mmCIF file of N, CA and C in Angstrom:
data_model
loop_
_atom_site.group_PDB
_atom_site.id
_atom_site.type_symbol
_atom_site.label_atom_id
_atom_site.label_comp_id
_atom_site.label_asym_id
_atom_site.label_seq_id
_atom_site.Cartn_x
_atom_site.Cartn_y
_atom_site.Cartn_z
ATOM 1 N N UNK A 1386 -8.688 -14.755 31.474
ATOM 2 C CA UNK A 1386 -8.081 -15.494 30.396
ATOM 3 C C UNK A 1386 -7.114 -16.504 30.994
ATOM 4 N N UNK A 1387 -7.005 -17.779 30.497
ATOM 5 C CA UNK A 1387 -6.147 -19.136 31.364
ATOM 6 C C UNK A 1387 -5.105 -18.619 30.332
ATOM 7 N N UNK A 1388 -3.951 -18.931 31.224
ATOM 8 C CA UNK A 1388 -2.866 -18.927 30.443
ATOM 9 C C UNK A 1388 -2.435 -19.501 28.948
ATOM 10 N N UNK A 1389 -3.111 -20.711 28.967
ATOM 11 C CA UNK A 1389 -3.201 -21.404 27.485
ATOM 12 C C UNK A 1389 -3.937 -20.200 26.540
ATOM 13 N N UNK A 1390 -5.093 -20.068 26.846
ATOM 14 C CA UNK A 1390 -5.824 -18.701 26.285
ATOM 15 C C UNK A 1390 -4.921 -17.521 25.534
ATOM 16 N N UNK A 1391 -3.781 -16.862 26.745
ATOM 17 C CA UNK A 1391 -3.099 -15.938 26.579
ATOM 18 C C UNK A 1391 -1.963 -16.616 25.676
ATOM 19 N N UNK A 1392 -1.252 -17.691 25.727
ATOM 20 C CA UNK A 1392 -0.015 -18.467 25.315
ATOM 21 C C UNK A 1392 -0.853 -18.394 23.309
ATOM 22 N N UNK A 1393 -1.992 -18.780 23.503
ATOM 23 C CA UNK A 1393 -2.280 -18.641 21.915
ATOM 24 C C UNK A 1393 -2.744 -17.694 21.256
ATOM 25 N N UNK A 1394 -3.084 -16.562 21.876
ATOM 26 C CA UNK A 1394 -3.652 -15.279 21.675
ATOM 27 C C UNK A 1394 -1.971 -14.732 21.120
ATOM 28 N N UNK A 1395 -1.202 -14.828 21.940
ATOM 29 C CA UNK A 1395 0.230 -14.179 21.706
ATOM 30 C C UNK A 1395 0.813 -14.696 20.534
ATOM 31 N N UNK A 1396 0.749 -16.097 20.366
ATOM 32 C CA UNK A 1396 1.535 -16.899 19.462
ATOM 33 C C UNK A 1396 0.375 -16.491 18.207
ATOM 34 N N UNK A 1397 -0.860 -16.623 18.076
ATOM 35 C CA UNK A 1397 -1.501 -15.552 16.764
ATOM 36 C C UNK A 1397 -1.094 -14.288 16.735
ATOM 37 N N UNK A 1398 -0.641 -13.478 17.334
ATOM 38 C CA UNK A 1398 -0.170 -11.904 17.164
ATOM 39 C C UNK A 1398 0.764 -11.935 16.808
ATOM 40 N N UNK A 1399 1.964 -13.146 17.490
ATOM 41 C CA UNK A 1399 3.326 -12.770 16.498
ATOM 42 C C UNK A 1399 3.507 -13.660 15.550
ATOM 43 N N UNK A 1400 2.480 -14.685 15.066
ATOM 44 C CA UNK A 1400 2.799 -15.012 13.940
ATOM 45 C C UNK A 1400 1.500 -14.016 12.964
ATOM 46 N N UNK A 1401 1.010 -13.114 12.770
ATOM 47 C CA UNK A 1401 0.823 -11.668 12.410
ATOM 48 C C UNK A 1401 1.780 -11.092 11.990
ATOM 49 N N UNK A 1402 2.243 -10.524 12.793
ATOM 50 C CA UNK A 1402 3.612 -10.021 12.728
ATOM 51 C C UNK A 1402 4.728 -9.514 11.687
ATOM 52 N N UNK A 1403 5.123 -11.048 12.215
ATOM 53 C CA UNK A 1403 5.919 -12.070 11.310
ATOM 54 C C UNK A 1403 5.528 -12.305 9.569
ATOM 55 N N UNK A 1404 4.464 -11.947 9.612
ATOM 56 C CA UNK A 1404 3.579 -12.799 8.337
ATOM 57 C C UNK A 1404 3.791 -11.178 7.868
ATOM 58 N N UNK A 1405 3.347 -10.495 8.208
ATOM 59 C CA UNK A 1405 2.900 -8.795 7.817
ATOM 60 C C UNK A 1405 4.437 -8.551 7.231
ATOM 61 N N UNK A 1406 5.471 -8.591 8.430
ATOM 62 C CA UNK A 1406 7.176 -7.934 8.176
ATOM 63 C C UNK A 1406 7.673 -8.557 7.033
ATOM 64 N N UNK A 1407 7.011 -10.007 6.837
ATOM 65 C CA UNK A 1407 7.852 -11.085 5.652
ATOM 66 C C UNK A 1407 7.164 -10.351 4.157
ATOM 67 N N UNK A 1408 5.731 -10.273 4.140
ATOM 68 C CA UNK A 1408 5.194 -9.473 2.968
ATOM 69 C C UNK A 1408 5.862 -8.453 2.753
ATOM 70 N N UNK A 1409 5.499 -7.376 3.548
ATOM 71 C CA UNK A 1409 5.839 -5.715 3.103
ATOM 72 C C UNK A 1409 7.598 -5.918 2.719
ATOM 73 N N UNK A 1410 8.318 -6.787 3.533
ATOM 74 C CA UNK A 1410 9.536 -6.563 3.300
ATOM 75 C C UNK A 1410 9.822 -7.483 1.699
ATOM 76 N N UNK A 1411 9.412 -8.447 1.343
ATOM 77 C CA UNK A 1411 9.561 -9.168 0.011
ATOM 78 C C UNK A 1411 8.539 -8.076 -1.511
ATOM 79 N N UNK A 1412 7.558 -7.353 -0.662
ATOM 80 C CA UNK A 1412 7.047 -6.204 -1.427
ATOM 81 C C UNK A 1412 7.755 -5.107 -1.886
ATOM 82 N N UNK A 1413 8.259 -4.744 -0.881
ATOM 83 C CA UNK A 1413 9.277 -3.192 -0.849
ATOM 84 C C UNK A 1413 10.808 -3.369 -1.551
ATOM 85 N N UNK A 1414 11.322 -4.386 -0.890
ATOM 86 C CA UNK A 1414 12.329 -5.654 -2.033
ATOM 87 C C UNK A 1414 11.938 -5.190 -3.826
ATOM 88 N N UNK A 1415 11.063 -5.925 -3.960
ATOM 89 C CA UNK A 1415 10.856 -6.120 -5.301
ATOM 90 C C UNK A 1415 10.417 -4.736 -5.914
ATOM 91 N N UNK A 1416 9.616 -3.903 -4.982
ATOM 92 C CA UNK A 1416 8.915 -3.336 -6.238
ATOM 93 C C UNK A 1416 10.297 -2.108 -6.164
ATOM 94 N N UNK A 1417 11.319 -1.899 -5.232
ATOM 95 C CA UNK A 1417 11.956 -1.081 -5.193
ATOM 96 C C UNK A 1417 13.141 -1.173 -6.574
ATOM 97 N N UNK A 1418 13.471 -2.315 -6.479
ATOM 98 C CA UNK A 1418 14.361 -3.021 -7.416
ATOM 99 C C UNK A 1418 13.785 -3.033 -9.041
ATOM 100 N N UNK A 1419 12.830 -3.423 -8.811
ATOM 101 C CA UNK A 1419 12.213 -3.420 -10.492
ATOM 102 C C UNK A 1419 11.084 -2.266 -11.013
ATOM 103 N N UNK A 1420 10.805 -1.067 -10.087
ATOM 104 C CA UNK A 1420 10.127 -0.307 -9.905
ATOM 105 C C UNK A 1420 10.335 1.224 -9.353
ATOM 106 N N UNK A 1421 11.257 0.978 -8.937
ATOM 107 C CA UNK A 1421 11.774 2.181 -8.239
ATOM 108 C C UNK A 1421 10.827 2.972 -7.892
ATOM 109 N N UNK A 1422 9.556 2.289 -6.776
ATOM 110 C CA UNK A 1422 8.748 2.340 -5.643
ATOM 111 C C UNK A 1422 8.465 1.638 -4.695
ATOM 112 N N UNK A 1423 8.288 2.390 -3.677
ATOM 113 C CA UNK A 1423 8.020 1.478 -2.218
ATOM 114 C C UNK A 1423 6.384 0.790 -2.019
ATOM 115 N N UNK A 1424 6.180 0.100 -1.105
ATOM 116 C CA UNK A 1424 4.686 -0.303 -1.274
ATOM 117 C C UNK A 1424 3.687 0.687 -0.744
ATOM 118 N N UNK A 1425 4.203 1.737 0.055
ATOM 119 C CA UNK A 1425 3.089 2.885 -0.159
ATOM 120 C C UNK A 1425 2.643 3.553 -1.310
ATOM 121 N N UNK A 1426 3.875 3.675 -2.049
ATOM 122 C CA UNK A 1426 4.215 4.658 -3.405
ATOM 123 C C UNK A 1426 3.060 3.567 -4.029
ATOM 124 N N UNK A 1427 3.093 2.414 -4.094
ATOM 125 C CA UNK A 1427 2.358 1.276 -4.974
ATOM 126 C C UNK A 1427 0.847 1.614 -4.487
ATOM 127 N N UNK A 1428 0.867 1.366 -3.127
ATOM 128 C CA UNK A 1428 -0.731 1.145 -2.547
ATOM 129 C C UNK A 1428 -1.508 3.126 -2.884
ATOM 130 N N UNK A 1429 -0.866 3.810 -2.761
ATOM 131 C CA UNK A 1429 -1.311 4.883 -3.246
ATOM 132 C C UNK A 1429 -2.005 5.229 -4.752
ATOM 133 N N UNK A 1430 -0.414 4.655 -5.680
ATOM 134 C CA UNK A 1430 -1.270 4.591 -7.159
ATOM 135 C C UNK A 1430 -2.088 3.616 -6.958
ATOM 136 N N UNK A 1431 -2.154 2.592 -7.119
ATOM 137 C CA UNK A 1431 -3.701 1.835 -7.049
ATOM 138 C C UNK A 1431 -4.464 2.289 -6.837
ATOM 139 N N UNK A 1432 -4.397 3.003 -5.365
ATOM 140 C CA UNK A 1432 -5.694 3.530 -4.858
ATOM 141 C C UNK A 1432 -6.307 4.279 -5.954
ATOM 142 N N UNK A 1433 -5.689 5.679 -6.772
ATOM 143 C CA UNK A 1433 -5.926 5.955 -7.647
ATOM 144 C C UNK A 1433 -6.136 5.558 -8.956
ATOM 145 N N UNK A 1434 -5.462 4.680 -9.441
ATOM 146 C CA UNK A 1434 -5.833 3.838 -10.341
ATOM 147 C C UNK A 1434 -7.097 3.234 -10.746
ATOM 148 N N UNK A 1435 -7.686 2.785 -9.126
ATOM 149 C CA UNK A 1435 -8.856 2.242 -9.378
ATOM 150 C C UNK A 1435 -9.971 3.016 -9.274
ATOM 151 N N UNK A 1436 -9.959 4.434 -8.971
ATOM 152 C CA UNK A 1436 -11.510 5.385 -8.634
ATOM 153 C C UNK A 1436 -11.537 5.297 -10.111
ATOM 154 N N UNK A 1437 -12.925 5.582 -9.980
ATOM 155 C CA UNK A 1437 -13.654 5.476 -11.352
ATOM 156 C C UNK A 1437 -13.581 7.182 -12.122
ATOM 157 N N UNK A 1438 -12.686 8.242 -11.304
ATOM 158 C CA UNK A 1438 -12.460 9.095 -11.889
ATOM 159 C C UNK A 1438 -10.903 9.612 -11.821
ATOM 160 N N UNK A 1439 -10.305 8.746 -11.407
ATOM 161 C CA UNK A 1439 -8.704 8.574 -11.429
ATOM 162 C C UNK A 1439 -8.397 9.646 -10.290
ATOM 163 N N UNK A 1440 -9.020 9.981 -9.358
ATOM 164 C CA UNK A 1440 -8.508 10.641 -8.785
ATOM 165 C C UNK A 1440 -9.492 11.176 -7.489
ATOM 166 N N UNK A 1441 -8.669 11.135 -6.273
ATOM 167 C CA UNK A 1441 -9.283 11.405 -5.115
ATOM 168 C C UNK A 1441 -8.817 12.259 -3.394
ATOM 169 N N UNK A 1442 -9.688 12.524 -2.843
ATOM 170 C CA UNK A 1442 -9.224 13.202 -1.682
ATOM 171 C C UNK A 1442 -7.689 12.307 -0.963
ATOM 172 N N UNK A 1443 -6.699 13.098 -0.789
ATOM 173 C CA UNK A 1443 -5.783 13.010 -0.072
ATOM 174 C C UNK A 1443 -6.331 11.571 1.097
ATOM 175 N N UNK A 1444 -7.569 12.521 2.294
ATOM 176 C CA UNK A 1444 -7.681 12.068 3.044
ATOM 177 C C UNK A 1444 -8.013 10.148 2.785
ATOM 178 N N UNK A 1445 -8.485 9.708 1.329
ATOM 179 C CA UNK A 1445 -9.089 8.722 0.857
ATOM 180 C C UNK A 1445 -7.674 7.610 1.013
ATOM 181 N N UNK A 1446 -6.224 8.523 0.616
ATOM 182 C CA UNK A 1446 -5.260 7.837 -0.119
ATOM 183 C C UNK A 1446 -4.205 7.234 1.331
ATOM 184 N N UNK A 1447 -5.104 8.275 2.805
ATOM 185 C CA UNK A 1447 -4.608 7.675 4.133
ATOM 186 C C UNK A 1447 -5.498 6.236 4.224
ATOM 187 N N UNK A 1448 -6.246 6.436 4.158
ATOM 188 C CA UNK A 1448 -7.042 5.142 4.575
ATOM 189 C C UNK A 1448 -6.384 3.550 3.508
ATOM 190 N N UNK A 1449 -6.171 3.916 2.354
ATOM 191 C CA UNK A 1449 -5.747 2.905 1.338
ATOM 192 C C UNK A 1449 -3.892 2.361 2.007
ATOM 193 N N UNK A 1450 -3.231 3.469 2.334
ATOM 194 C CA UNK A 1450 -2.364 3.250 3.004
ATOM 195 C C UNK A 1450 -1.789 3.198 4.472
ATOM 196 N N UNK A 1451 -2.692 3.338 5.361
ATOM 197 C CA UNK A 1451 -2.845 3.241 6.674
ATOM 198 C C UNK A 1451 -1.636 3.956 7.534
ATOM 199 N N UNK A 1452 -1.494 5.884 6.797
ATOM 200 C CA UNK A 1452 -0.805 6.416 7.255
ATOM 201 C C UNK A 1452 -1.132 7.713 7.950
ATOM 202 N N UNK A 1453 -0.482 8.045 8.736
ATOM 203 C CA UNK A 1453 -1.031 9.937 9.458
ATOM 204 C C UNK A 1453 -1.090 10.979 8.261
ATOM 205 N N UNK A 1454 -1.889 11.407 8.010
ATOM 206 C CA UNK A 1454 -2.261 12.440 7.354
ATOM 207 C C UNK A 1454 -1.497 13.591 6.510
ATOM 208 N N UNK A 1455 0.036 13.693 7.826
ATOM 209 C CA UNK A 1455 1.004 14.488 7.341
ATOM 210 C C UNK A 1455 1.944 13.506 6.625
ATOM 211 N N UNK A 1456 2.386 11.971 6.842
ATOM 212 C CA UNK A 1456 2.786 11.194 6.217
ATOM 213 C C UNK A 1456 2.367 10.722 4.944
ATOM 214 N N UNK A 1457 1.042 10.974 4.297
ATOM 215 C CA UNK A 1457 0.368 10.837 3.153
ATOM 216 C C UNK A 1457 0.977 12.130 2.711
ATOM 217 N N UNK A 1458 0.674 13.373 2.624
ATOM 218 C CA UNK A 1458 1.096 14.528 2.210
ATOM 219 C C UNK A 1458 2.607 14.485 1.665
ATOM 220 N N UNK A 1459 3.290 14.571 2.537
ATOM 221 C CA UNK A 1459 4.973 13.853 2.442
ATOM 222 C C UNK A 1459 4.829 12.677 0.945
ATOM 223 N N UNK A 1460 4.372 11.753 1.326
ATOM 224 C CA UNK A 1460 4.479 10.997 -0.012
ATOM 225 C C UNK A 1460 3.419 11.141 -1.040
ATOM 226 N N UNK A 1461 2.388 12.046 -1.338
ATOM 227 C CA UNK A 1461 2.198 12.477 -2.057
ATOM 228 C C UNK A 1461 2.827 13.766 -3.132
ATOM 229 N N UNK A 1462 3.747 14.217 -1.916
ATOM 230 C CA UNK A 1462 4.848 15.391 -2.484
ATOM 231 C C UNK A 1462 6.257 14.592 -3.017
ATOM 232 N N UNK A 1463 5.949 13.751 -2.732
ATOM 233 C CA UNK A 1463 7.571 12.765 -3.628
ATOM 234 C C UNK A 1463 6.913 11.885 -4.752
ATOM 235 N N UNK A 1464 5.459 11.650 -5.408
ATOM 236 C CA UNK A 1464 4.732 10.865 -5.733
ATOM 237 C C UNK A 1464 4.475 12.074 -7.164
ATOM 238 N N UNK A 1465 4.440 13.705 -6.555
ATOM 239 C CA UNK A 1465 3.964 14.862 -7.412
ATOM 240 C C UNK A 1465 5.417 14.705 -8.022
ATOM 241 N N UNK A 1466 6.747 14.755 -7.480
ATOM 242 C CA UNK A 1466 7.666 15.511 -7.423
ATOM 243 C C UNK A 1466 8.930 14.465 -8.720
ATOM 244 N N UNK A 1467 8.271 13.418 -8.942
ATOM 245 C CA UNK A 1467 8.678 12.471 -9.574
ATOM 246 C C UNK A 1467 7.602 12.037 -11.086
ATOM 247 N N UNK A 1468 6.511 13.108 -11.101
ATOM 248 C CA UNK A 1468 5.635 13.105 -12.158
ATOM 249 C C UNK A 1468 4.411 12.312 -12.161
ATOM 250 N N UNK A 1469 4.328 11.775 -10.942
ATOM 251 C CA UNK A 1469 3.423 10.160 -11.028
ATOM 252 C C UNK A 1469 2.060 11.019 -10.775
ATOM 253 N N UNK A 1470 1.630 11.808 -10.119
ATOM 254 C CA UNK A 1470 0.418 11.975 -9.194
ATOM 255 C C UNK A 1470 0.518 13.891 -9.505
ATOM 256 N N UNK A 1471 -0.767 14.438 -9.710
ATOM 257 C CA UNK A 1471 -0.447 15.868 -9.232
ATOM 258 C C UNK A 1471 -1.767 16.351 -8.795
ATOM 259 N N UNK A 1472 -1.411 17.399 -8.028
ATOM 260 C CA UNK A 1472 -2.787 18.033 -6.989
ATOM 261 C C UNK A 1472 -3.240 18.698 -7.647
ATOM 262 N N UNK A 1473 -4.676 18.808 -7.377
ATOM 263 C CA UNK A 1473 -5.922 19.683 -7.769
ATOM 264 C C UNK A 1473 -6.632 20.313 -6.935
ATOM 265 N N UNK A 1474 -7.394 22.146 -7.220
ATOM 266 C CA UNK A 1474 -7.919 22.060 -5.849
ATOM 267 C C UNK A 1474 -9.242 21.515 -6.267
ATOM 268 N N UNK A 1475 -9.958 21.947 -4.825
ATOM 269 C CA UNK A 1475 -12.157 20.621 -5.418
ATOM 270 C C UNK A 1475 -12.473 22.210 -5.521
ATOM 271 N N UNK A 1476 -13.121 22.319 -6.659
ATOM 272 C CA UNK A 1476 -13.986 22.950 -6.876
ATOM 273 C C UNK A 1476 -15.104 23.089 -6.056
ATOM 274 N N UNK A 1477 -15.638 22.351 -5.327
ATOM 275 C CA UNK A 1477 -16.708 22.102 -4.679
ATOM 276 C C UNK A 1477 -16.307 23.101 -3.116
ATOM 277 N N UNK A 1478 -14.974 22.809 -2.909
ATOM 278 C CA UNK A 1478 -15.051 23.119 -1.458
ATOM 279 C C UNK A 1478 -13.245 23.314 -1.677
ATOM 280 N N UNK A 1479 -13.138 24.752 -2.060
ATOM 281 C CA UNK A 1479 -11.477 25.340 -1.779
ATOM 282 C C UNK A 1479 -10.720 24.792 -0.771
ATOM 283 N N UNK A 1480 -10.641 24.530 0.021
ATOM 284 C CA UNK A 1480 -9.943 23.941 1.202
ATOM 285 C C UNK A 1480 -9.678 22.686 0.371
ATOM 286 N N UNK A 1481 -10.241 21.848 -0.228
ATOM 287 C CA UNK A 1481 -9.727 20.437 -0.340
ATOM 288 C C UNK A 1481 -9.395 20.161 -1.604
ATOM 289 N N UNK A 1482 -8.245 19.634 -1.451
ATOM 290 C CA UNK A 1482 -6.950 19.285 -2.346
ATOM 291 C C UNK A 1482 -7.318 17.337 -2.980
ATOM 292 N N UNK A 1483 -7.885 17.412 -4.276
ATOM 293 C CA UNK A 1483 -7.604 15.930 -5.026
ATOM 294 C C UNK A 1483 -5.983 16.219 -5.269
ATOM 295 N N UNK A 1484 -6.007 14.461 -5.570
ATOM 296 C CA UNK A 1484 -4.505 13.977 -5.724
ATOM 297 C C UNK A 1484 -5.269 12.868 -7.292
ATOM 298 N N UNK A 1485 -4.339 13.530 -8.536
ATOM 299 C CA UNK A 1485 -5.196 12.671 -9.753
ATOM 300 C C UNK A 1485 -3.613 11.831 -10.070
ATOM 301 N N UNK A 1486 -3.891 10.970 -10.416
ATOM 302 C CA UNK A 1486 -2.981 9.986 -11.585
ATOM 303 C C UNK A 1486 -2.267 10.601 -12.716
ATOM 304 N N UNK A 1487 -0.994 10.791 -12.992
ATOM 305 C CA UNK A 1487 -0.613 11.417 -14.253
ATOM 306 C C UNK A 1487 -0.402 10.055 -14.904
ATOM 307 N N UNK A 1488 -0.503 10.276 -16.588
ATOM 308 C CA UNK A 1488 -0.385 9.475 -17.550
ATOM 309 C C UNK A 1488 0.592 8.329 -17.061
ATOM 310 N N UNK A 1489 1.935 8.912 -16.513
ATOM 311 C CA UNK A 1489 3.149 8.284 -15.989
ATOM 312 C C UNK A 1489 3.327 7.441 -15.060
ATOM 313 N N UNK A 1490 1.736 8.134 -14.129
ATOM 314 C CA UNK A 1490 1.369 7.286 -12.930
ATOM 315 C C UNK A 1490 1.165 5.973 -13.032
ATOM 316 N N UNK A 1491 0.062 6.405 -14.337
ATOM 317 C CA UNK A 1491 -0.652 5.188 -14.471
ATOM 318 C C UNK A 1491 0.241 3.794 -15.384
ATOM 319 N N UNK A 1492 1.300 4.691 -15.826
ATOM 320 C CA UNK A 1492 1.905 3.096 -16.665
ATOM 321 C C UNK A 1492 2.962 2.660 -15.502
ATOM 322 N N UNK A 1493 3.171 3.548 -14.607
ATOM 323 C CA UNK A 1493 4.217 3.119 -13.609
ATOM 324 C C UNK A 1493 3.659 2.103 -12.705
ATOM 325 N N UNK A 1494 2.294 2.510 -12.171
ATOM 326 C CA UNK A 1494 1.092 1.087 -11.835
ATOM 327 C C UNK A 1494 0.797 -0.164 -12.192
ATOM 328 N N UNK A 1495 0.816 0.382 -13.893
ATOM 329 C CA UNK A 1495 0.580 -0.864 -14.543
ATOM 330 C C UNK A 1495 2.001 -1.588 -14.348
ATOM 331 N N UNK A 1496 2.979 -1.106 -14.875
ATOM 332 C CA UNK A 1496 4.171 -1.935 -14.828
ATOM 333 C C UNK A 1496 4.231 -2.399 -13.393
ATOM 334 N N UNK A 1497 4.087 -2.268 -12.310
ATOM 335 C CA UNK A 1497 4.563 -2.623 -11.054
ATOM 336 C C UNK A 1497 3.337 -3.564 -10.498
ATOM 337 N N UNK A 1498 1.898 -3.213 -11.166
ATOM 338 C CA UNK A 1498 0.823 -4.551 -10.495
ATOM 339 C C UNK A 1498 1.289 -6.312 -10.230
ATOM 340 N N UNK A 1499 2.206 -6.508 -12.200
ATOM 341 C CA UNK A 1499 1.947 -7.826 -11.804
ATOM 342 C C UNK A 1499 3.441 -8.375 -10.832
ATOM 343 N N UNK A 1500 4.382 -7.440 -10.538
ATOM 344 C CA UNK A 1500 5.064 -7.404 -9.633
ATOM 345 C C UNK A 1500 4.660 -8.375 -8.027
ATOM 346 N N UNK A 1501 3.764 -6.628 -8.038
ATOM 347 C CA UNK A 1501 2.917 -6.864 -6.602
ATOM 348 C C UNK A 1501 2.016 -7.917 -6.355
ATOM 349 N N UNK A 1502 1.517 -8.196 -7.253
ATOM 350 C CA UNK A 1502 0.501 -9.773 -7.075
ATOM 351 C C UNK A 1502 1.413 -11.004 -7.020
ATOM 352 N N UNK A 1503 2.530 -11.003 -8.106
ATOM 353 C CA UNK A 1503 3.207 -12.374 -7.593
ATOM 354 C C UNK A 1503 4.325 -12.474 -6.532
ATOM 355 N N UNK A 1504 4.791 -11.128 -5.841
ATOM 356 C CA UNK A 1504 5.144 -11.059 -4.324
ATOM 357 C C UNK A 1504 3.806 -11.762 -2.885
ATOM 358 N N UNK A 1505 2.986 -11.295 -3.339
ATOM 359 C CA UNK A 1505 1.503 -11.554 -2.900
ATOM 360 C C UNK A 1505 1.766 -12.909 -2.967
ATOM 361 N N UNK A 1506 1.397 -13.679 -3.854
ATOM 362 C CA UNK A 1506 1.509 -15.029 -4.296
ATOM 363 C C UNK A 1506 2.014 -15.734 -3.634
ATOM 364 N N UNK A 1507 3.098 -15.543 -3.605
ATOM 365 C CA UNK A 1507 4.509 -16.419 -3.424
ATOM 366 C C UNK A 1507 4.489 -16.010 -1.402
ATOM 367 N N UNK A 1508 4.345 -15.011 -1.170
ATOM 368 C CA UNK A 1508 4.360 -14.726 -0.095
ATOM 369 C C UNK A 1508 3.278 -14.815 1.520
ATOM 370 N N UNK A 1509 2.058 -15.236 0.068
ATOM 371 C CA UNK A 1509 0.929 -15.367 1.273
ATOM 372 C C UNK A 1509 0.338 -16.483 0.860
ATOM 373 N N UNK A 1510 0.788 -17.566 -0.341
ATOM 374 C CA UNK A 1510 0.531 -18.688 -0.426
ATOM 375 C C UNK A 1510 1.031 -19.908 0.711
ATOM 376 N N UNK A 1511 0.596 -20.944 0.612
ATOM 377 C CA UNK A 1511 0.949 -21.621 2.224
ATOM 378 C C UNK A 1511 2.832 -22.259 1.482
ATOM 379 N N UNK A 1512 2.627 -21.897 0.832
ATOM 380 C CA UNK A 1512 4.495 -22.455 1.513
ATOM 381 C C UNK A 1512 5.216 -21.440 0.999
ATOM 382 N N UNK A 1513 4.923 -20.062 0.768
ATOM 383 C CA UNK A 1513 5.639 -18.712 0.618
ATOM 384 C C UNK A 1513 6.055 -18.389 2.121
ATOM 385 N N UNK A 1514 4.929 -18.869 2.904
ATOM 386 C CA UNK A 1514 5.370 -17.926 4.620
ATOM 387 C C UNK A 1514 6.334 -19.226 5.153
ATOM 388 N N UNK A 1515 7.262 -18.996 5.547
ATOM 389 C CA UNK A 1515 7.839 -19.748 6.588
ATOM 390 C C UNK A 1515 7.824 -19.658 8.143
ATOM 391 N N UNK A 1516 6.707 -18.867 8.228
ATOM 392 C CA UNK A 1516 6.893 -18.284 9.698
ATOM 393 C C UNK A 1516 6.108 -19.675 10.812
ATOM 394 N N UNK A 1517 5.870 -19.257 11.665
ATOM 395 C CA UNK A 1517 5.050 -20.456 12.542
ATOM 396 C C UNK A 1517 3.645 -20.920 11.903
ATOM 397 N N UNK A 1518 3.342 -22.156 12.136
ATOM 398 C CA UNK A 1518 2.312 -22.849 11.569
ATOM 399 C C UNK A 1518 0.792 -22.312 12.127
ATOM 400 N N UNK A 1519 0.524 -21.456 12.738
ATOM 401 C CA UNK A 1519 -0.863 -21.151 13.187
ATOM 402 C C UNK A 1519 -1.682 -21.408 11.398
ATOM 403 N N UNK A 1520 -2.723 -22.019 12.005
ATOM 404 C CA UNK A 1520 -3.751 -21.748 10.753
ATOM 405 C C UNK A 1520 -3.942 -20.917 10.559
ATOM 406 N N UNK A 1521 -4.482 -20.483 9.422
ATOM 407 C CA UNK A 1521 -5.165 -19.016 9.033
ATOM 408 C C UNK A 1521 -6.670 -19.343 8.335
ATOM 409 N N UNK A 1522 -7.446 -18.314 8.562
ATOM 410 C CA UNK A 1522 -9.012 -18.107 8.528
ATOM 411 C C UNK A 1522 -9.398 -18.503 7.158
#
C-alpha cells in the first residue's frame, strides 16, 4: 500500500468515526431527553416492533443492536424492568427465551420513531455532519 493509499484509507476510517460518534451521540441526546431511552433501548424496540409477530429470540435483538450477548440480556432486563418488553419461554425448545413488546413498548416506540428519524435527518443529511469532507457512497 503507497502511503497516499494508507493517508486515505485512514482519513475514510476517521471520518467513520467521527460520522458514527456525531449520530449515536445527537441520537442518545434526544431520545434520552424526550424519551427517556437510549439508542439501544430504541434499536431493540424496533427490532421488535417490526417482526411480524412482535416478538423474538434474544439472540435476534444482538444482531439489531450490535451487542455481546450478556449486554443484550442486561438491557433487556432494564427494557422488562421498566414494562416495555417481557420474556417468554419457546415452546418449541425450553432453553430459549423470546423477548415480546408490551402494549407500553409499543407506544413508547411509536412516540420515540419520529424522534429518531429526524436526528437521522438532520444528522446524516449533507450539511447535518460537520465532520471532514470525504464523499460518501
Amino acid at each position: 500500500m503507497t502511503n497516499v493509499g494508507e493517508h486515505t484509507l485512514l482519513h475514510e476510517w476517521q471520518h467513520l468515526l467521527a460520522r458514527h460518534a456525531a449520530v449515536c451521540g445527537a441520537l442518545e441526546g434526544e431520545l434520552q431527553r424526550l424519551h427517556d431511552i437510549g439508542v439501544n433501548e430504541f434499536e431493540a424496540l424496533e427490532r421488535l416492533a417490526t417482526e411480524d409477530v412482535g416478538k423474538c429470540r434474544a439472540a435476534e435483538i444482538s444482531d439489531a443492536v450490535h451487542l455481546s450477548q450478556s449486554a443484550v440480556s442486561r438491557l433487556v432486563a432494564r427494557l422488562e424492568r421498566e414494562g416495555l418488553v417481557e420474556r417468554a419461554m419457546c415452546e418449541a425448545d425450553r432453553r430459549g427465551i423470546f423477548v415480546a413488546l408490551t402494549d407500553d413498548g409499543r407506544k413508547r416506540y411509536l412516540a420515540a420513531r419520529p424522534t429518531h428519524r429526524r436526528v437521522l435527518a438532520e444528522t446524516l443529511g449533507d450539511e447535518g455532519f460537520c465532520g471532514c469532507s470525504a464523499t460518501r457512497s
